[in-house]
Short mmCIF file of C-alpha atoms and ligand atoms in Angstrom, two decimals:
data_model
loop_
_atom_site.label_atom_id
_atom_site.label_comp_id
_atom_site.label_asym_id
_atom_site.label_seq_id
_atom_site.Cartn_x
_atom_site.Cartn_y
_atom_site.Cartn_z
CA UNK A 739 0.14 0.57 -0.01
CA UNK A 740 2.10 3.14 -1.22
CA UNK A 741 0.69 6.76 -1.04
CA UNK A 742 1.48 8.17 -4.92
CA UNK A 743 1.91 11.64 -4.61
CA UNK A 744 -0.90 13.43 -6.83
CA UNK A 745 -1.78 16.87 -8.50
CA UNK A 746 -4.77 16.81 -6.30
CA UNK A 747 -2.38 16.79 -2.93
CA UNK A 748 -0.85 20.24 -4.60
CA UNK A 749 -1.23 23.96 -2.17
CA UNK A 750 0.68 25.85 -5.08
CA UNK A 751 2.98 26.59 -2.65
CA UNK A 752 6.20 25.15 -3.19
CA UNK A 753 8.03 24.00 -0.28
CA UNK A 754 4.55 22.89 1.27
CA UNK A 755 4.96 20.92 -1.46
CA UNK A 756 7.60 19.87 -0.82
CA UNK A 757 8.04 19.09 2.20
CA UNK A 758 4.40 17.11 1.95
CA UNK A 759 6.46 15.11 -0.15
CA UNK A 760 8.65 13.95 2.32
CA UNK A 761 6.30 13.23 4.55
CA UNK A 762 4.44 11.02 2.62
CA UNK A 763 8.23 9.43 1.52
CA UNK A 764 8.37 8.79 5.19
CA UNK A 765 4.71 6.96 5.56
CA UNK A 766 6.16 4.61 2.41
CA UNK A 767 9.02 3.91 4.67
CA UNK A 768 6.45 2.99 7.50
CA UNK A 769 5.69 0.50 4.84
CA UNK A 770 8.63 -0.54 3.46
CA UNK A 771 9.57 -2.18 6.47
CA UNK A 772 7.07 -3.76 7.92
CA UNK A 773 8.26 -7.98 8.22
CA UNK A 774 11.13 -6.86 6.27
CA UNK A 775 14.52 -7.56 7.98
CA UNK A 776 16.05 -5.03 10.95
CA UNK A 777 12.55 -3.21 11.29
CA UNK A 778 12.77 -2.14 14.60
CA UNK A 779 16.35 -0.31 13.32
CA UNK A 780 13.87 0.84 10.74
CA UNK A 781 10.20 2.00 11.72
CA UNK A 782 12.29 3.77 14.86
CA UNK A 783 14.50 5.76 12.29
CA UNK A 784 11.16 6.83 10.63
CA UNK A 785 9.29 7.80 13.63
CA UNK A 786 11.92 9.94 14.69
CA UNK A 787 12.46 11.33 10.96
CA UNK A 788 8.92 12.39 11.35
CA UNK A 789 8.46 13.36 14.23
CA UNK A 790 11.56 16.13 13.83
CA UNK A 791 10.20 16.68 9.78
CA UNK A 792 6.91 17.13 11.08
CA UNK A 793 8.05 19.95 13.59
CA UNK A 794 9.93 21.72 11.36
CA UNK A 795 7.31 21.47 8.57
CA UNK A 796 4.98 22.78 10.94
CA UNK A 797 6.96 25.49 11.86
CA UNK A 798 7.07 26.95 9.01
CA UNK A 799 3.57 26.52 7.77
CA UNK A 800 2.52 28.40 10.77
CA UNK A 801 5.01 31.24 9.86
CA UNK A 802 3.76 31.37 6.58
CA UNK A 803 0.10 31.81 8.07
CA UNK A 804 1.23 33.96 10.79
CA UNK A 805 3.03 36.56 8.23
CA UNK A 806 0.26 36.61 5.84
CA UNK A 807 -2.10 37.00 8.13
CA UNK A 808 -4.56 33.92 8.09
CA UNK A 809 -7.83 34.28 10.09
CA UNK A 810 -8.47 30.10 10.97
CA UNK A 811 -4.54 29.87 12.03
CA UNK A 812 -5.44 29.33 15.58
CA UNK A 813 -7.70 26.16 14.60
CA UNK A 814 -5.09 25.46 11.93
CA UNK A 815 -2.33 25.80 14.43
CA UNK A 816 -4.21 23.27 17.24
CA UNK A 817 -4.33 20.47 14.71
CA UNK A 818 -1.17 20.82 13.99
CA UNK A 819 -0.79 20.16 17.80
CA UNK A 820 -3.26 17.44 17.88
CA UNK A 821 -0.91 15.52 15.31
CA UNK A 822 2.41 16.50 17.09
CA UNK A 823 0.72 15.12 20.39
CA UNK A 824 0.32 12.04 18.47
CA UNK A 825 3.17 11.35 16.59
CA UNK A 826 5.77 12.34 19.86
CA UNK A 827 3.57 9.51 21.98
CA UNK A 828 3.97 6.51 19.22
CA UNK A 829 7.56 7.24 19.18
CA UNK A 830 7.88 7.33 22.91
CA UNK A 831 5.71 4.18 23.16
CA UNK A 832 8.22 2.53 20.17
CA UNK A 833 11.14 4.14 22.50
CA UNK A 834 10.04 2.14 25.42
CA UNK A 835 9.06 -0.73 23.78
CA UNK A 836 9.77 -1.24 20.20
CA UNK A 837 7.31 -4.00 20.19
CA UNK A 838 4.45 -2.69 20.62
CA UNK A 839 4.12 -0.04 17.87
CA UNK A 840 3.63 -1.75 14.54
CA UNK A 841 4.30 -0.13 11.22
CA UNK A 842 1.37 -0.56 9.77
CA UNK A 843 -0.48 1.02 12.32
CA UNK A 844 1.69 4.04 11.93
CA UNK A 845 1.86 4.02 8.64
CA UNK A 846 -2.20 3.79 8.54
CA UNK A 847 -2.62 6.41 11.11
CA UNK A 848 -0.47 8.89 9.41
CA UNK A 849 -1.69 7.96 5.84
CA UNK A 850 -5.73 8.92 7.12
CA UNK A 851 -4.29 12.67 9.39
CA UNK A 852 -1.68 13.87 6.26
CA UNK A 853 -3.52 13.26 3.03
CA UNK A 854 -6.78 14.44 5.52
CA UNK A 855 -4.87 17.35 6.56
CA UNK A 856 -3.39 18.43 3.01
CA UNK A 857 -6.90 18.23 1.55
CA UNK A 858 -8.78 20.53 4.93
CA UNK A 859 -6.32 22.37 6.06
CA UNK A 860 -3.89 22.98 3.94
CA UNK A 861 -5.83 23.60 0.89
CA UNK A 862 -7.37 26.25 2.59
CA UNK A 863 -5.16 29.03 3.16
CA UNK A 864 -3.88 27.94 -1.21
CA UNK A 865 -6.32 31.66 -2.18
CA UNK A 866 -4.01 33.82 -0.01
CA UNK A 867 -0.72 32.52 0.35
CA UNK A 868 -0.09 30.89 -2.95
CA UNK A 869 2.60 33.62 -4.17
CA UNK A 870 2.76 35.62 -0.62
CA UNK A 871 5.84 37.45 0.52
CA UNK A 872 5.26 35.81 2.96
CA UNK A 873 5.69 32.10 1.91
CA UNK A 874 8.82 32.83 0.10
CA UNK A 875 9.88 34.48 3.99
CA UNK A 876 8.85 30.57 5.81
CA UNK A 877 11.12 28.94 2.39
CA UNK A 878 14.54 30.43 4.58
CA UNK A 879 13.43 28.64 8.00
CA UNK A 880 16.18 26.28 8.60
CA UNK A 881 15.88 22.79 9.76
CA UNK A 882 18.82 22.93 12.28
CA UNK A 883 18.23 25.84 13.11
CA UNK A 884 20.95 28.86 12.73
CA UNK A 885 22.14 29.38 16.16
CA UNK A 886 23.35 26.13 17.34
CA UNK A 887 24.68 24.41 13.74
CA UNK A 888 26.79 26.83 11.27
CA UNK A 889 25.36 27.21 8.30
CA UNK A 890 26.11 24.72 5.42
CA UNK A 891 25.87 24.38 1.75
CA UNK A 892 24.89 21.07 1.93
CA UNK A 893 23.74 21.07 -2.18
CA UNK A 894 27.58 21.03 -1.84
CA UNK A 895 28.52 18.32 0.09
CA UNK A 896 29.69 15.32 -1.50
CA UNK A 897 27.97 11.98 1.01
CA UNK A 898 28.65 8.54 0.01
CA UNK A 899 26.11 5.93 2.70
CA UNK A 900 27.14 2.70 2.84
CA UNK A 901 24.55 0.27 4.18
CA UNK A 902 23.53 -3.22 2.81
CA UNK A 903 19.93 -2.18 4.09
CA UNK A 904 17.94 -0.91 1.13
CA UNK A 905 15.30 -0.13 3.47
CA UNK A 906 17.78 2.24 5.77
CA UNK A 907 19.21 3.36 2.67
CA UNK A 908 16.11 5.14 0.90
CA UNK A 909 15.09 6.34 4.77
CA UNK A 910 19.08 8.42 4.50
CA UNK A 911 18.49 9.38 1.17
CA UNK A 912 15.06 10.92 1.65
CA UNK A 913 16.12 12.40 5.27
CA UNK A 914 19.39 13.95 2.93
CA UNK A 915 17.71 15.09 -0.24
CA UNK A 916 14.96 17.00 2.47
CA UNK A 917 17.90 18.81 3.62
CA UNK A 918 18.89 19.76 0.28
CA UNK A 919 22.13 17.18 -0.25
CA UNK A 920 21.94 16.77 -4.07
CA UNK A 921 26.08 15.12 -4.73
CA UNK A 922 24.74 10.99 -2.64
CA UNK A 923 26.09 8.05 -3.48
CA UNK A 924 24.38 4.66 -2.38
CA UNK A 925 26.50 1.42 -2.07
CA UNK A 926 26.00 -1.34 -0.36
CA UNK A 927 28.84 -3.07 0.69
CA UNK A 928 32.56 -1.72 1.98
CA UNK A 929 34.28 -3.00 -1.37
CA UNK A 930 32.08 -1.10 -3.66
CA UNK A 931 32.83 1.66 -1.17
CA UNK A 932 36.28 1.90 -1.76
CA UNK A 933 36.58 0.87 -5.06
CA UNK A 934 34.49 3.92 -6.10
CA UNK A 935 36.25 6.20 -3.96
CA UNK A 936 39.46 5.92 -5.31
CA UNK A 937 37.87 7.26 -8.51
CA UNK A 938 35.11 9.73 -6.79
CA UNK A 939 35.97 11.19 -3.63
CA UNK A 940 33.37 12.39 -1.05
CA UNK A 941 33.60 13.97 1.66
CA UNK A 942 31.96 12.13 3.70
CA UNK A 943 31.40 8.44 4.04
CA UNK A 944 28.16 7.07 6.58
CA UNK A 945 29.17 3.64 6.81
CA UNK A 946 27.35 0.77 8.17
CA UNK A 947 29.25 -1.46 11.10
CA UNK A 948 28.31 -4.84 10.37
CA UNK A 949 27.97 -6.38 6.21
CA UNK A 950 28.96 -9.13 4.22
CA UNK A 951 32.43 -8.68 2.60
CA UNK A 952 34.70 -6.19 3.76
CA UNK A 953 33.98 -5.30 7.48
CA UNK A 954 33.85 -1.59 9.23
CA UNK A 955 37.19 -1.43 10.23
CA UNK A 956 39.73 -2.60 7.23
CA UNK A 957 37.31 0.05 5.80
CA UNK A 958 38.08 2.83 7.45
CA UNK A 959 41.80 1.39 7.07
CA UNK A 960 41.98 2.01 3.66
CA UNK A 961 40.54 5.09 3.67
CA UNK A 962 43.54 6.17 5.73
CA UNK A 963 46.34 4.41 3.92
CA UNK A 964 45.26 5.52 0.75
CA UNK A 965 44.98 9.62 2.48
CA UNK A 966 41.66 9.85 1.45
CA UNK A 967 40.21 13.27 2.30
CA UNK A 968 37.03 11.86 3.68
CA UNK A 969 35.16 11.61 7.28
CA UNK A 970 34.17 8.34 7.84
CA UNK A 971 31.07 8.40 9.75
CA UNK A 972 30.03 4.97 11.62
CA UNK A 973 26.36 4.04 11.80
CA UNK A 974 25.49 0.85 14.30
CA UNK A 975 23.16 -1.27 15.97
CA UNK A 976 25.90 -1.29 19.04
CA UNK A 977 26.49 1.24 21.63
CA UNK A 978 29.01 4.01 20.86
CA UNK A 979 31.03 3.18 23.46
CA UNK A 980 31.53 -0.38 22.60
CA UNK A 981 32.10 0.80 18.88
CA UNK A 982 34.25 3.67 20.34
CA UNK A 983 36.15 0.12 21.71
CA UNK A 984 37.11 -1.86 18.58
CA UNK A 985 37.70 0.75 16.72
CA UNK A 986 40.33 2.09 19.14
CA UNK A 987 43.35 3.69 16.92
CA UNK A 988 41.60 4.11 13.51
CA UNK A 989 40.35 7.08 11.93
CA UNK A 990 36.61 7.50 12.10
CA UNK A 991 35.48 10.92 12.58
CA UNK A 992 32.16 9.93 14.97
CA UNK A 993 29.61 7.18 15.44
CA UNK A 994 25.93 7.14 15.28
CA UNK A 995 23.49 4.66 16.69
CA UNK A 996 20.76 3.13 14.36
CA UNK A 997 17.85 3.51 14.56
CA UNK A 998 19.43 6.54 14.06
CA UNK A 999 18.28 10.44 15.00
CA UNK A 1000 17.86 12.50 12.34
CA UNK A 1001 19.30 15.79 13.77
CA UNK A 1002 22.14 13.88 15.27
CA UNK A 1003 23.08 12.21 11.92
CA UNK A 1004 22.66 15.92 10.27
CA UNK A 1005 24.76 17.20 13.05
CA UNK A 1006 27.12 14.91 12.48
CA UNK A 1007 27.65 15.32 9.09
CA UNK A 1008 27.72 19.06 9.24
CA UNK A 1009 30.40 18.97 11.35
CA UNK A 1010 32.31 15.55 9.26
CA UNK A 1011 31.65 18.38 6.08
CA UNK A 1012 33.67 21.64 7.80
CA UNK A 1013 36.39 20.13 9.12
CA UNK A 1014 37.30 18.65 5.43
CA UNK A 1015 36.48 22.38 4.43
CA UNK A 1016 39.00 23.49 6.57
CA UNK A 1017 41.24 21.04 5.54
FE1 FE2 B 1024 -0.78 21.88 8.13
#
């Protein structure tokens, strides 16, 4: 069961439509992981990205409505608060006990809420907001916020993701595209990653720890030996502490635990990319 984006869902406000496409992608990814390998890792990562991205989307949509003087703002805000609350509570329940939350339920809940909200509440501001200066101003709101994260041109960073789970690759791709990454290479093994990096360098390599073929530590050693400029961030189902111990002495830039938290992932990539720029 896929939700297909169609003209019928278009509000005509470019950032709103692109945000909605991302939310629909995440919804479809909740669907993809049902009964699949590593369902818990993927679903946890999807839930985190959803929580973060809905909050971000609502923040900028509300800014647009407020700036344009939309009269039904309070009711729309209440509807957003309702969804945010429900998504956060599903995520909290998942964190307490992953087995209690089923991907099907997440998908069905989001499907009915999101599509209903777009066609109802969001369509109601179309006449006022399409082409309004407030829509441009709201578009500029940044996902990570400007205060704690230095501004990066995400479209400029070359990222490689090495992971053998196609659902995880799709999820990370959604998160990275949402923030504006344009140069992204998806690879399913360290062997392929090593061969590709020799030809096309990447600034940041996100690498799953446990995969068939060349193991993570050998890959990190290879990047170091070849003096490649890439920063390697390890993704792992182990705790960071365990991993740090295992790769002592190897040049790993940092570790991100699975299920990934979208914000932590992006902030880690941002830090890594900035050090590459400083070299
Ligand atoms: Fe909305």
